[in-house]
Short mmCIF file of C-alpha atoms and ligand atoms in Angstrom, two decimals:
data_model
loop_
_atom_site.label_atom_id
_atom_site.label_comp_id
_atom_site.label_asym_id
_atom_site.label_seq_id
_atom_site.Cartn_x
_atom_site.Cartn_y
_atom_site.Cartn_z
CA ARG A 264 10.61 6.74 29.28
CA LYS A 265 9.93 9.16 26.39
CA GLY A 266 12.56 7.65 24.19
CA ARG A 267 11.21 4.13 24.47
CA THR A 268 9.29 2.41 21.66
CA PRO A 269 5.83 0.91 22.43
CA GLU A 270 7.32 -2.52 22.19
CA GLU A 271 10.10 -1.67 24.57
CA VAL A 272 7.53 -0.09 27.20
CA VAL A 273 5.36 -3.33 26.91
CA ARG A 274 8.52 -5.64 27.41
CA ARG A 275 9.52 -4.03 30.50
CA TYR A 276 6.53 -5.31 32.23
CA LEU A 277 6.68 -8.82 30.75
CA GLN A 278 8.13 -12.32 31.46
CA LYS A 279 9.00 -14.74 28.88
CA VAL A 280 6.48 -17.69 28.10
CA ARG A 281 8.30 -20.66 26.54
CA ASN A 282 5.23 -22.85 26.06
CA PRO A 283 2.19 -20.87 25.61
CA PRO A 284 -1.05 -22.52 27.34
CA GLU A 285 -3.88 -23.87 25.30
CA GLU A 286 -6.04 -20.75 25.94
CA ASP A 287 -7.02 -17.80 23.92
CA CYS A 288 -5.60 -14.35 24.08
CA THR A 289 -8.47 -12.27 25.63
CA ILE A 290 -7.37 -9.21 23.59
CA CYS A 291 -7.66 -10.66 20.21
CA MET A 292 -9.55 -13.97 21.11
CA GLU A 293 -7.22 -16.01 18.97
CA ALA A 294 -5.17 -18.96 20.38
CA LEU A 295 -2.07 -17.82 22.49
CA ALA A 296 -0.02 -20.60 20.76
CA GLY A 297 -0.88 -19.00 17.31
CA PRO A 298 -0.27 -15.63 15.78
CA SER A 299 -1.97 -12.43 17.24
CA GLY A 300 -5.15 -11.17 15.61
CA TYR A 301 -3.32 -7.74 15.28
CA LYS A 302 -0.79 -7.65 12.60
CA GLY A 303 0.05 -3.94 12.49
CA PRO A 304 2.81 -2.30 10.70
CA GLY A 305 6.29 -2.81 11.95
CA MET A 306 5.45 -6.01 13.68
CA GLY A 307 7.03 -8.21 11.26
CA GLY A 308 10.16 -9.04 13.13
CA ILE A 309 8.66 -10.69 16.33
CA SER A 310 9.67 -14.27 16.25
CA ARG A 311 7.39 -17.04 17.64
CA ALA A 312 9.29 -17.71 20.69
CA GLU A 313 8.87 -14.20 21.91
CA SER A 314 5.29 -13.74 20.72
CA VAL A 315 3.59 -14.31 24.14
CA GLY A 316 4.34 -12.61 27.27
CA ARG A 317 3.32 -12.80 30.93
CA LEU A 318 2.66 -9.67 32.85
CA SER A 319 5.19 -9.73 35.73
CA GLN A 320 2.77 -9.10 38.82
CA CYS A 321 -0.70 -10.37 37.86
CA GLY A 322 0.54 -13.32 35.60
CA HIS A 323 -1.98 -12.67 32.86
CA GLN A 324 -0.79 -13.78 29.45
CA TYR A 325 -1.23 -12.18 26.09
CA HIS A 326 0.27 -11.92 22.50
CA LEU A 327 3.05 -9.37 22.71
CA GLN A 328 1.65 -7.79 19.68
CA CYS A 329 -1.71 -7.53 21.20
CA LEU A 330 -0.31 -5.65 24.12
CA VAL A 331 1.56 -3.43 21.78
CA ALA A 332 -1.65 -2.71 19.84
CA MET A 333 -3.40 -1.92 23.11
CA TYR A 334 -0.59 0.42 24.34
CA ASN A 335 -0.72 2.19 21.00
CA ASN A 336 -4.40 2.80 21.38
CA GLY A 337 -4.12 4.50 24.69
CA ASN A 338 -2.30 7.86 25.52
CA LYS A 339 1.41 6.21 25.55
CA ASP A 340 2.38 7.38 28.79
CA GLY A 341 4.84 4.44 29.68
CA SER A 342 2.26 2.86 31.72
CA LEU A 343 0.26 -0.38 30.83
CA GLN A 344 -2.98 -1.66 32.55
CA CYS A 345 -3.84 -5.44 32.36
CA PRO A 346 -7.09 -5.67 30.63
CA THR A 347 -8.24 -8.69 32.66
CA CYS A 348 -7.55 -7.60 36.24
CA LYS A 349 -6.66 -3.89 35.86
CA THR A 350 -3.31 -4.31 37.52
CA ILE A 351 -1.24 -1.10 36.63
CA TYR A 352 2.28 -1.25 35.53
CA GLY A 353 4.18 1.88 35.63
CA VAL A 354 2.31 5.27 36.54
CA LYS A 355 -1.19 5.64 34.94
CA THR A 356 -1.94 9.15 33.60
CA GLY A 357 -4.88 10.55 31.90
CA ASN A 358 -5.87 13.28 29.26
CA GLN A 359 -7.50 15.91 31.69
CA PRO A 360 -7.08 19.19 29.87
CA PRO A 361 -5.19 22.08 31.57
CA GLY A 362 -6.93 23.85 34.35
CA LYS A 363 -6.90 24.77 38.19
CA MET A 364 -7.68 22.75 41.34
CA GLU A 365 -7.99 24.68 44.57
CA TYR A 366 -9.28 23.82 47.94
CA HIS A 367 -10.13 25.32 51.29
CA VAL A 368 -11.98 24.53 54.61
CA ILE A 369 -15.43 25.91 55.23
CA PRO A 370 -16.79 26.10 58.63
CA HIS A 371 -19.93 24.12 58.35
CA SER A 372 -20.62 20.40 58.71
CA LEU A 373 -21.83 18.05 55.97
CA PRO A 374 -25.14 15.86 56.67
CA GLY A 375 -23.56 12.62 58.11
CA HIS A 376 -20.30 14.39 59.30
CA PRO A 377 -21.58 16.59 62.39
CA ASP A 378 -18.21 16.53 64.00
CA CYS A 379 -16.01 18.01 61.50
CA LYS A 380 -15.77 21.17 59.04
CA THR A 381 -15.87 20.58 55.28
CA ILE A 382 -13.21 20.83 52.62
CA ARG A 383 -14.40 22.48 49.40
CA ILE A 384 -12.48 21.77 46.29
CA ILE A 385 -12.89 24.02 43.22
CA TYR A 386 -12.13 22.86 39.87
CA ASN A 387 -11.78 25.09 36.97
CA ILE A 388 -11.18 24.03 33.35
CA PRO A 389 -11.66 26.53 30.53
CA PRO A 390 -12.68 25.33 26.96
CA GLY A 391 -9.89 24.59 24.51
CA ILE A 392 -8.61 22.70 21.37
CA GLN A 393 -8.16 18.83 21.86
CA GLY A 394 -4.64 17.54 21.73
CA PRO A 395 -3.42 14.25 20.24
CA GLU A 396 -4.39 12.56 23.43
CA HIS A 397 -8.10 13.26 22.91
CA PRO A 398 -10.88 11.66 20.94
CA ASN A 399 -10.86 14.38 18.10
CA PRO A 400 -7.50 16.25 17.86
CA GLY A 401 -7.55 19.65 16.66
CA LYS A 402 -11.24 20.10 17.24
CA PRO A 403 -12.55 22.41 20.09
CA PHE A 404 -14.00 20.88 23.36
CA THR A 405 -16.47 22.62 25.57
CA ALA A 406 -16.34 22.84 29.45
CA ARG A 407 -19.79 22.90 31.13
CA GLY A 408 -20.58 23.77 34.76
CA PHE A 409 -17.12 25.22 35.73
CA PRO A 410 -16.01 26.18 38.28
CA ARG A 411 -17.16 22.74 39.73
CA HIS A 412 -17.56 22.62 43.52
CA CYS A 413 -17.05 19.39 45.45
CA TYR A 414 -17.23 18.62 49.13
CA LEU A 415 -15.42 16.28 51.61
CA PRO A 416 -15.45 15.90 55.31
CA ASP A 417 -12.53 17.57 57.03
CA SER A 418 -11.67 14.43 58.92
CA ASP A 419 -8.61 12.16 58.76
CA LYS A 420 -10.12 9.92 55.98
CA GLY A 421 -11.38 13.03 54.17
CA ARG A 422 -7.91 14.73 54.17
CA LEU A 423 -6.45 11.57 52.84
CA VAL A 424 -8.91 11.47 50.01
CA LEU A 425 -7.92 15.03 49.36
CA LYS A 426 -4.42 14.35 49.31
CA LEU A 427 -4.87 11.39 46.80
CA LEU A 428 -7.02 13.70 44.73
CA LEU A 429 -4.23 16.04 44.33
CA VAL A 430 -2.16 13.19 43.00
CA ALA A 431 -4.93 12.35 40.77
CA TRP A 432 -5.05 15.88 39.39
CA ASP A 433 -1.34 15.91 38.87
CA ARG A 434 -1.57 12.60 36.78
CA ARG A 435 -4.61 14.24 34.81
CA LEU A 436 -6.89 11.62 36.16
CA ILE A 437 -9.79 13.72 37.51
CA PHE A 438 -11.47 14.77 34.14
CA SER A 439 -11.46 13.52 30.60
CA VAL A 440 -12.58 14.79 27.32
CA GLY A 441 -15.56 12.80 25.75
CA THR A 442 -19.29 12.39 25.65
CA SER A 443 -21.28 13.50 28.89
CA SER A 444 -23.55 10.69 29.91
CA THR A 445 -25.89 13.37 31.56
CA THR A 446 -26.27 15.59 28.62
CA GLY A 447 -25.27 13.62 25.74
CA GLU A 448 -22.85 16.57 24.59
CA THR A 449 -19.73 15.27 22.64
CA ASP A 450 -16.30 16.73 22.83
CA THR A 451 -16.70 18.08 26.13
CA VAL A 452 -14.90 18.01 29.55
CA ILE A 453 -16.49 15.02 31.86
CA TRP A 454 -15.83 13.47 35.06
CA ASN A 455 -13.31 10.49 34.90
CA GLU A 456 -13.87 7.41 37.03
CA VAL A 457 -13.49 9.01 40.49
CA HIS A 458 -16.72 10.12 41.99
CA HIS A 459 -17.16 13.51 43.62
CA LYS A 460 -19.84 15.13 45.78
CA THR A 461 -21.10 18.28 44.14
CA GLU A 462 -23.89 18.98 46.58
CA PHE A 463 -23.22 20.49 50.04
CA GLY A 464 -26.40 20.54 52.19
CA SER A 465 -28.83 18.32 50.03
CA ASN A 466 -28.91 15.26 48.00
CA LEU A 467 -31.18 16.12 45.04
CA THR A 468 -28.86 14.53 42.30
CA GLY A 469 -27.43 11.55 44.28
CA HIS A 470 -24.22 13.39 44.19
CA GLY A 471 -24.59 14.75 47.88
CA TYR A 472 -24.37 13.67 51.41
CA PRO A 473 -25.21 11.75 53.70
CA ASP A 474 -23.49 8.96 52.03
CA SER A 475 -21.59 6.80 54.60
CA GLY A 476 -19.70 4.71 52.07
CA HIS A 477 -18.50 7.68 49.97
CA LEU A 478 -15.02 8.03 51.14
CA ASP A 479 -14.22 4.31 50.95
CA ASN A 480 -15.64 4.19 47.39
CA VAL A 481 -13.46 7.04 46.42
CA LEU A 482 -10.43 5.28 47.88
CA GLU A 483 -11.39 2.21 45.81
CA GLU A 484 -11.82 4.17 42.72
CA LEU A 485 -8.48 5.93 43.13
CA ARG A 486 -6.79 2.53 43.59
CA ALA A 487 -7.99 1.45 40.37
CA GLN A 488 -6.27 4.39 38.87
CA GLY A 489 -3.32 3.34 40.69
CA ILE A 490 -3.25 5.90 43.24
CA THR A 491 -2.81 4.61 47.08
CA GLU A 492 -1.67 6.05 50.23
CA GLU A 493 1.93 5.15 49.37
CA ASP A 494 1.76 7.84 46.47
CA CYS A 495 1.45 10.74 49.00
CA LEU A 496 4.36 9.38 51.02
CA ARG A 497 6.53 9.27 47.93
CA ASP A 498 5.30 12.37 46.05
N1 APR B 538 -22.13 15.72 40.36
C1 APR B 538 -21.07 14.78 40.49
N2 APR B 538 -20.77 13.75 39.79
C2 APR B 538 -21.70 13.60 38.80
C3 APR B 538 -22.77 14.47 38.53
C4 APR B 538 -22.93 15.58 39.35
N3 APR B 538 -23.81 16.60 39.24
N4 APR B 538 -23.39 14.14 37.44
C5 APR B 538 -22.82 13.00 36.93
N5 APR B 538 -21.84 12.61 37.72
C6 APR B 538 -20.85 11.35 37.60
C7 APR B 538 -21.58 10.30 37.12
O1 APR B 538 -22.19 9.57 38.15
C8 APR B 538 -20.60 9.56 36.32
O2 APR B 538 -20.00 8.64 37.18
O3 APR B 538 -19.89 11.81 36.77
C9 APR B 538 -19.57 10.50 35.92
C10 APR B 538 -19.62 11.05 34.50
O4 APR B 538 -20.84 11.44 34.15
P1 APR B 538 -21.12 12.55 32.93
O5 APR B 538 -22.47 12.96 33.08
O6 APR B 538 -20.51 11.88 31.79
O7 APR B 538 -20.20 13.60 33.47
P2 APR B 538 -20.29 15.24 33.38
O8 APR B 538 -20.83 15.64 31.99
O9 APR B 538 -18.82 15.76 33.58
O10 APR B 538 -21.10 15.62 34.58
C11 APR B 538 -22.43 16.13 34.48
O11 APR B 538 -21.89 17.11 36.63
O12 APR B 538 -20.63 18.39 38.14
C12 APR B 538 -21.68 18.22 37.15
O13 APR B 538 -21.60 20.46 36.18
C13 APR B 538 -21.53 19.18 35.95
O14 APR B 538 -23.74 19.17 35.13
C14 APR B 538 -22.63 18.51 35.08
C15 APR B 538 -22.76 17.11 35.66
ZN1 ZN B 539 -3.84 -9.44 34.82
#
């Protein structure tokens, strides 16, 4: 995958469209039948016949050049996500900085889960220097509130969520570097799009128990990152 050009990566997930529909490309807002709004360098060679593609699973259509521009804006990991319906092509990865994820069972029950013990996850990420995949490469990033402790019920569904979170960690999808919506601090380690419960016996922040929908919500958020039960059977 590493040796592929962005255009080769994008083309792997596309089918040819001979007659583009009378619709706009929702990336550049220009007609699919006309040229892409993105005319980046090195794109001169794309002929009209190949200028629109249909994503193979979801069927959404875009200018090829628009998808290439979108891919180049991301972390170029060989995966592509449909901007309309979020279908993921390939394996999505994130830009979580290096660190450690550990977990163990503690012999206490969470509010709302009286019949089982509790899994405690401990994330630790030290501050560092941003890489090319981060918003300000070469600039330092801070890391506040680490180690961060999170809790799951030690039930069948809680253990499934843990397994999927371990996959998410390996794919660098649990944290990101950016601006904290809580503190407003820029260039800092922040939670990515998968919610965690950081309170054990109380719910003062809204990130505690009881919350009967939490595990299903997390499974849905993991699915949006391309992580499902099949991933732990495979990995
Ligand atoms: N616990 C769990 N999740 C949280 C918390 C929290 N205390 N605060 C915010 N979130 C969720 C938000 O609901 C949002 O979905 O994290 C997501 C990103 O929010 P940011 O405020 O940008 O994230 P971050 O700065 O990483 O978190 C703020 O969370 O765990 C604590 O110590 C951490 O004080 C920090 C706080
Ligand atoms: Zn789509």
